[in-house]
PDB file of C-alpha atoms in Angstrom:
ATOM      1  CA  UNK A   4     140.449  59.326 139.966  1.00  0.00           C
ATOM      2  CA  UNK A   5     141.812  62.248 141.957  1.00  0.00           C
ATOM      3  CA  UNK A   6     141.803  64.676 138.986  1.00  0.00           C
ATOM      4  CA  UNK A   7     140.171  64.108 135.630  1.00  0.00           C
ATOM      5  CA  UNK A   8     139.427  66.087 132.468  1.00  0.00           C
ATOM      6  CA  UNK A   9     137.863  64.673 129.318  1.00  0.00           C
ATOM      7  CA  UNK A  10     136.911  66.126 125.968  1.00  0.00           C
ATOM      8  CA  UNK A  11     133.275  66.401 124.975  1.00  0.00           C
ATOM      9  CA  UNK A  12     133.669  63.598 122.479  1.00  0.00           C
ATOM     10  CA  UNK A  13     131.144  62.275 119.978  1.00  0.00           C
ATOM     11  CA  UNK A  14     129.322  58.994 119.404  1.00  0.00           C
ATOM     12  CA  UNK A  15     128.429  57.304 116.127  1.00  0.00           C
ATOM     13  CA  UNK A  16     125.497  54.907 116.382  1.00  0.00           C
ATOM     14  CA  UNK A  17     126.336  54.231 120.024  1.00  0.00           C
ATOM     15  CA  UNK A  18     130.093  53.812 119.478  1.00  0.00           C
ATOM     16  CA  UNK A  19     132.650  56.094 121.135  1.00  0.00           C
ATOM     17  CA  UNK A  20     134.014  57.852 118.060  1.00  0.00           C
ATOM     18  CA  UNK A  21     134.723  56.083 114.777  1.00  0.00           C
ATOM     19  CA  UNK A  22     135.684  52.454 114.314  1.00  0.00           C
ATOM     20  CA  UNK A  23     138.183  51.049 111.821  1.00  0.00           C
ATOM     21  CA  UNK A  24     136.380  47.697 112.006  1.00  0.00           C
ATOM     22  CA  UNK A  25     133.452  49.224 110.097  1.00  0.00           C
ATOM     23  CA  UNK A  26     135.532  49.702 106.965  1.00  0.00           C
ATOM     24  CA  UNK A  27     134.446  47.317 104.219  1.00  0.00           C
ATOM     25  CA  UNK A  28     137.475  48.169 102.080  1.00  0.00           C
ATOM     26  CA  UNK A  29     139.988  45.430 102.948  1.00  0.00           C
ATOM     27  CA  UNK A  30     143.040  47.706 102.884  1.00  0.00           C
ATOM     28  CA  UNK A  31     141.361  50.273 105.135  1.00  0.00           C
ATOM     29  CA  UNK A  32     139.995  47.622 107.495  1.00  0.00           C
ATOM     30  CA  UNK A  33     143.485  46.274 108.078  1.00  0.00           C
ATOM     31  CA  UNK A  34     145.597  49.426 107.857  1.00  0.00           C
ATOM     32  CA  UNK A  35     143.330  52.450 107.980  1.00  0.00           C
ATOM     33  CA  UNK A  36     143.960  53.516 111.579  1.00  0.00           C
ATOM     34  CA  UNK A  37     145.835  56.705 110.637  1.00  0.00           C
ATOM     35  CA  UNK A  38     143.085  57.789 108.236  1.00  0.00           C
ATOM     36  CA  UNK A  39     140.456  56.943 110.864  1.00  0.00           C
ATOM     37  CA  UNK A  40     142.309  59.078 113.414  1.00  0.00           C
ATOM     38  CA  UNK A  41     142.309  62.014 110.990  1.00  0.00           C
ATOM     39  CA  UNK A  42     138.606  61.446 110.264  1.00  0.00           C
ATOM     40  CA  UNK A  43     137.800  61.536 113.969  1.00  0.00           C
ATOM     41  CA  UNK A  44     139.775  64.761 114.379  1.00  0.00           C
ATOM     42  CA  UNK A  45     137.818  66.327 111.501  1.00  0.00           C
ATOM     43  CA  UNK A  46     134.472  65.349 113.013  1.00  0.00           C
ATOM     44  CA  UNK A  47     135.544  66.698 116.395  1.00  0.00           C
ATOM     45  CA  UNK A  48     136.681  70.017 114.892  1.00  0.00           C
ATOM     46  CA  UNK A  49     133.491  70.327 112.824  1.00  0.00           C
ATOM     47  CA  UNK A  50     131.339  69.777 115.916  1.00  0.00           C
ATOM     48  CA  UNK A  51     133.308  71.610 118.595  1.00  0.00           C
ATOM     49  CA  UNK A  52     134.953  74.427 116.618  1.00  0.00           C
ATOM     50  CA  UNK A  53     132.550  74.888 113.743  1.00  0.00           C
ATOM     51  CA  UNK A  54     135.133  74.040 111.061  1.00  0.00           C
ATOM     52  CA  UNK A  55     132.452  72.465 108.890  1.00  0.00           C
ATOM     53  CA  UNK A  56     134.705  72.261 105.814  1.00  0.00           C
ATOM     54  CA  UNK A  57     136.585  69.376 107.399  1.00  0.00           C
ATOM     55  CA  UNK A  58     133.628  66.973 107.430  1.00  0.00           C
ATOM     56  CA  UNK A  59     131.573  66.721 104.215  1.00  0.00           C
ATOM     57  CA  UNK A  60     128.494  65.226 105.892  1.00  0.00           C
ATOM     58  CA  UNK A  61     126.177  66.323 108.715  1.00  0.00           C
ATOM     59  CA  UNK A  62     128.358  66.637 111.816  1.00  0.00           C
ATOM     60  CA  UNK A  63     125.271  66.912 114.011  1.00  0.00           C
ATOM     61  CA  UNK A  64     123.780  63.653 112.753  1.00  0.00           C
ATOM     62  CA  UNK A  65     126.594  61.111 112.613  1.00  0.00           C
ATOM     63  CA  UNK A  66     126.171  57.570 111.296  1.00  0.00           C
ATOM     64  CA  UNK A  67     128.311  54.617 110.222  1.00  0.00           C
ATOM     65  CA  UNK A  68     127.568  54.880 106.513  1.00  0.00           C
ATOM     66  CA  UNK A  69     128.696  58.510 106.287  1.00  0.00           C
ATOM     67  CA  UNK A  70     131.777  57.643 108.345  1.00  0.00           C
ATOM     68  CA  UNK A  71     132.731  54.816 105.986  1.00  0.00           C
ATOM     69  CA  UNK A  72     132.309  57.112 102.989  1.00  0.00           C
ATOM     70  CA  UNK A  73     134.402  59.747 104.704  1.00  0.00           C
ATOM     71  CA  UNK A  74     137.184  57.247 105.411  1.00  0.00           C
ATOM     72  CA  UNK A  75     137.437  56.480 101.698  1.00  0.00           C
ATOM     73  CA  UNK A  76     137.783  60.212 101.015  1.00  0.00           C
ATOM     74  CA  UNK A  77     140.628  60.443 103.556  1.00  0.00           C
ATOM     75  CA  UNK A  78     142.371  57.298 102.278  1.00  0.00           C
ATOM     76  CA  UNK A  79     144.329  58.977  99.398  1.00  0.00           C
ATOM     77  CA  UNK A  80     145.763  61.539 101.829  1.00  0.00           C
ATOM     78  CA  UNK A  81     146.824  59.202 104.651  1.00  0.00           C
ATOM     79  CA  UNK A  82     146.987  55.980 102.741  1.00  0.00           C
ATOM     80  CA  UNK A  83     147.699  52.593 104.271  1.00  0.00           C
ATOM     81  CA  UNK A  84     151.053  51.248 103.079  1.00  0.00           C
ATOM     82  CA  UNK A  85     153.466  48.397 103.732  1.00  0.00           C
ATOM     83  CA  UNK A  86     154.591  48.781 107.318  1.00  0.00           C
ATOM     84  CA  UNK A  87     151.788  51.245 108.057  1.00  0.00           C
ATOM     85  CA  UNK A  88     151.893  55.016 108.480  1.00  0.00           C
ATOM     86  CA  UNK A  89     154.936  54.595 110.697  1.00  0.00           C
ATOM     87  CA  UNK A  90     156.242  58.184 110.628  1.00  0.00           C
ATOM     88  CA  UNK A  91     154.651  61.190 112.313  1.00  0.00           C
ATOM     89  CA  UNK A  92     155.576  63.263 109.259  1.00  0.00           C
ATOM     90  CA  UNK A  93     153.517  61.035 106.941  1.00  0.00           C
ATOM     91  CA  UNK A  94     150.387  61.701 108.993  1.00  0.00           C
ATOM     92  CA  UNK A  95     151.067  65.439 109.242  1.00  0.00           C
ATOM     93  CA  UNK A  96     151.830  65.825 105.537  1.00  0.00           C
ATOM     94  CA  UNK A  97     148.740  63.953 104.422  1.00  0.00           C
ATOM     95  CA  UNK A  98     146.413  65.666 106.875  1.00  0.00           C
ATOM     96  CA  UNK A  99     147.705  69.098 105.871  1.00  0.00           C
ATOM     97  CA  UNK A 100     147.085  68.307 102.208  1.00  0.00           C
ATOM     98  CA  UNK A 101     143.523  67.249 103.006  1.00  0.00           C
ATOM     99  CA  UNK A 102     142.935  70.495 104.905  1.00  0.00           C
ATOM    100  CA  UNK A 103     144.278  72.493 101.969  1.00  0.00           C
ATOM    101  CA  UNK A 104     142.044  70.701  99.482  1.00  0.00           C
ATOM    102  CA  UNK A 105     138.869  71.287 101.515  1.00  0.00           C
ATOM    103  CA  UNK A 106     139.774  74.971 101.985  1.00  0.00           C
ATOM    104  CA  UNK A 107     140.506  74.657 105.704  1.00  0.00           C
ATOM    105  CA  UNK A 108     144.250  75.303 105.528  1.00  0.00           C
ATOM    106  CA  UNK A 109     145.553  77.438 108.361  1.00  0.00           C
ATOM    107  CA  UNK A 110     142.721  76.603 110.755  1.00  0.00           C
ATOM    108  CA  UNK A 111     144.583  73.839 112.601  1.00  0.00           C
ATOM    109  CA  UNK A 112     148.366  73.654 112.888  1.00  0.00           C
ATOM    110  CA  UNK A 113     150.318  70.452 113.612  1.00  0.00           C
ATOM    111  CA  UNK A 114     153.604  69.814 115.387  1.00  0.00           C
ATOM    112  CA  UNK A 115     155.401  66.481 115.747  1.00  0.00           C
ATOM    113  CA  UNK A 116     156.334  65.276 119.233  1.00  0.00           C
ATOM    114  CA  UNK A 117     158.714  62.326 119.108  1.00  0.00           C
ATOM    115  CA  UNK A 118     158.304  59.239 121.260  1.00  0.00           C
ATOM    116  CA  UNK A 119     161.977  59.662 122.201  1.00  0.00           C
ATOM    117  CA  UNK A 120     160.989  62.611 124.416  1.00  0.00           C
ATOM    118  CA  UNK A 121     160.479  61.961 128.139  1.00  0.00           C
ATOM    119  CA  UNK A 122     157.227  60.725 129.622  1.00  0.00           C
ATOM    120  CA  UNK A 123     157.132  63.896 131.736  1.00  0.00           C
ATOM    121  CA  UNK A 124     157.210  66.052 128.610  1.00  0.00           C
ATOM    122  CA  UNK A 125     154.538  63.874 126.995  1.00  0.00           C
ATOM    123  CA  UNK A 126     152.292  64.201 130.035  1.00  0.00           C
ATOM    124  CA  UNK A 127     152.682  67.979 130.054  1.00  0.00           C
ATOM    125  CA  UNK A 128     151.786  68.191 126.364  1.00  0.00           C
ATOM    126  CA  UNK A 129     148.737  65.946 126.765  1.00  0.00           C
ATOM    127  CA  UNK A 130     147.507  67.847 129.805  1.00  0.00           C
ATOM    128  CA  UNK A 131     147.908  71.170 128.010  1.00  0.00           C
ATOM    129  CA  UNK A 132     146.127  69.935 124.892  1.00  0.00           C
ATOM    130  CA  UNK A 133     143.132  68.451 126.705  1.00  0.00           C
ATOM    131  CA  UNK A 134     142.774  71.601 128.796  1.00  0.00           C
ATOM    132  CA  UNK A 135     142.563  73.512 125.510  1.00  0.00           C
ATOM    133  CA  UNK A 136     139.867  71.058 124.298  1.00  0.00           C
ATOM    134  CA  UNK A 137     142.191  69.499 121.717  1.00  0.00           C
ATOM    135  CA  UNK A 138     142.463  65.758 121.013  1.00  0.00           C
ATOM    136  CA  UNK A 139     145.938  64.253 120.737  1.00  0.00           C
ATOM    137  CA  UNK A 140     146.741  61.865 117.847  1.00  0.00           C
ATOM    138  CA  UNK A 141     149.144  59.110 118.900  1.00  0.00           C
ATOM    139  CA  UNK A 142     151.315  56.652 116.990  1.00  0.00           C
ATOM    140  CA  UNK A 143     152.383  53.610 118.995  1.00  0.00           C
ATOM    141  CA  UNK A 144     154.691  51.161 117.233  1.00  0.00           C
ATOM    142  CA  UNK A 145     155.989  48.105 119.069  1.00  0.00           C
ATOM    143  CA  UNK A 146     155.484  47.513 122.804  1.00  0.00           C
ATOM    144  CA  UNK A 147     156.995  45.106 125.293  1.00  0.00           C
ATOM    145  CA  UNK A 148     153.615  44.423 126.954  1.00  0.00           C
ATOM    146  CA  UNK A 149     151.842  42.829 124.021  1.00  0.00           C
ATOM    147  CA  UNK A 150     148.938  41.616 126.134  1.00  0.00           C
ATOM    148  CA  UNK A 151     147.969  44.943 127.656  1.00  0.00           C
ATOM    149  CA  UNK A 152     148.506  46.969 124.470  1.00  0.00           C
ATOM    150  CA  UNK A 153     147.581  44.363 121.858  1.00  0.00           C
ATOM    151  CA  UNK A 154     145.007  46.640 120.193  1.00  0.00           C
ATOM    152  CA  UNK A 155     147.465  49.552 120.135  1.00  0.00           C
ATOM    153  CA  UNK A 156     150.596  47.998 118.646  1.00  0.00           C
ATOM    154  CA  UNK A 157     151.502  49.505 115.263  1.00  0.00           C
ATOM    155  CA  UNK A 158     148.445  51.711 115.630  1.00  0.00           C
ATOM    156  CA  UNK A 159     147.212  55.312 115.429  1.00  0.00           C
ATOM    157  CA  UNK A 160     144.570  56.450 117.951  1.00  0.00           C
ATOM    158  CA  UNK A 161     143.472  59.510 119.935  1.00  0.00           C
ATOM    159  CA  UNK A 162     143.942  60.639 123.519  1.00  0.00           C
ATOM    160  CA  UNK A 163     140.753  62.404 124.618  1.00  0.00           C
ATOM    161  CA  UNK A 164     141.228  62.784 128.359  1.00  0.00           C
ATOM    162  CA  UNK A 165     143.650  62.571 131.270  1.00  0.00           C
ATOM    163  CA  UNK A 166     143.524  61.909 134.976  1.00  0.00           C
ATOM    164  CA  UNK A 167     145.661  61.423 138.059  1.00  0.00           C
ATOM    165  CA  UNK A 168     145.218  58.287 140.135  1.00  0.00           C
ATOM    166  CA  UNK A 169     147.455  57.508 143.111  1.00  0.00           C
ATOM    167  CA  UNK A 170     150.156  59.710 141.611  1.00  0.00           C
ATOM    168  CA  UNK A 171     150.028  58.016 138.215  1.00  0.00           C
ATOM    169  CA  UNK A 172     149.172  60.026 135.084  1.00  0.00           C
ATOM    170  CA  UNK A 173     146.393  58.248 133.173  1.00  0.00           C
ATOM    171  CA  UNK A 174     145.227  58.809 129.619  1.00  0.00           C
ATOM    172  CA  UNK A 175     141.829  58.124 128.075  1.00  0.00           C
ATOM    173  CA  UNK A 176     142.091  56.678 124.580  1.00  0.00           C
ATOM    174  CA  UNK A 177     139.564  56.491 121.749  1.00  0.00           C
ATOM    175  CA  UNK A 178     139.899  53.800 119.090  1.00  0.00           C
ATOM    176  CA  UNK A 179     137.812  51.012 117.554  1.00  0.00           C
ATOM    177  CA  UNK A 180     134.676  52.803 118.785  1.00  0.00           C
ATOM    178  CA  UNK A 181     135.645  52.360 122.439  1.00  0.00           C
ATOM    179  CA  UNK A 182     137.239  54.314 125.275  1.00  0.00           C
ATOM    180  CA  UNK A 183     139.908  52.923 127.620  1.00  0.00           C
ATOM    181  CA  UNK A 184     142.190  54.249 130.360  1.00  0.00           C
ATOM    182  CA  UNK A 185     145.926  53.483 130.580  1.00  0.00           C
ATOM    183  CA  UNK A 186     148.965  54.597 132.517  1.00  0.00           C
ATOM    184  CA  UNK A 187     150.913  56.960 130.266  1.00  0.00           C
ATOM    185  CA  UNK A 188     154.176  55.809 131.852  1.00  0.00           C
ATOM    186  CA  UNK A 189     153.459  52.174 130.979  1.00  0.00           C
ATOM    187  CA  UNK A 190     152.415  53.010 127.425  1.00  0.00           C
ATOM    188  CA  UNK A 191     155.312  55.401 126.792  1.00  0.00           C
ATOM    189  CA  UNK A 192     157.961  52.918 127.938  1.00  0.00           C
ATOM    190  CA  UNK A 193     157.690  50.666 124.885  1.00  0.00           C
ATOM    191  CA  UNK A 194     160.994  48.845 125.297  1.00  0.00           C
ATOM    192  CA  UNK A 195     161.864  49.341 121.616  1.00  0.00           C
ATOM    193  CA  UNK A 196     164.320  51.687 119.933  1.00  0.00           C
ATOM    194  CA  UNK A 197     161.954  52.725 117.135  1.00  0.00           C
ATOM    195  CA  UNK A 198     159.420  55.126 118.593  1.00  0.00           C
ATOM    196  CA  UNK A 199     156.171  56.666 117.447  1.00  0.00           C
ATOM    197  CA  UNK A 200     154.992  59.793 119.236  1.00  0.00           C
ATOM    198  CA  UNK A 201     152.263  62.420 119.434  1.00  0.00           C
ATOM    199  CA  UNK A 202     150.879  65.159 117.231  1.00  0.00           C
ATOM    200  CA  UNK A 203     150.242  68.527 118.841  1.00  0.00           C
ATOM    201  CA  UNK A 204     147.212  70.123 117.162  1.00  0.00           C
ATOM    202  CA  UNK A 205     147.165  73.899 117.395  1.00  0.00           C
ATOM    203  CA  UNK A 206     144.120  76.111 116.953  1.00  0.00           C
ATOM    204  CA  UNK A 207     145.056  78.999 114.645  1.00  0.00           C
TER     205      UNK A 207
END
């Protein structure tokens, strides 16, 4: 890639971030992607910003069992529901309540960024966030290219890097314990009227 910047992300037992597939709770295994995304944000903030209140286990010694326990703690705040956590506001409201309850309110702010905004605006936000060492939570709903984005349809995940390749803005995603690169333009152009969007996390 011509230009590239990635977050200093974490591994759990060799996986790139957390993995929803580890969840033994059936509801969380099927629909816990939003809670998993919040969990991964908490671990990142505990490790990179020292906000230890957000992660109740040892952030310097991560393992699957602690992660699964943590996901069950996050579940009441960002609970799986019929149709999924399909609104940005549902994620923001639940995550804020969790932060309040663990006495970390006011440390990280959140702003909704609708998927109806332009791809140019989305790229600018992502670039700015990664440059400030902030992950970007994403909600993708339907998508016309079901083959390419099959693991991302009706799904929450994180953007943890960006790059430029032959004039195309690329994003690095983290979900299901793996990293992948995609064209933001291709992902953003879903072909459906109902859009997801991004969450801008703000250090306060």
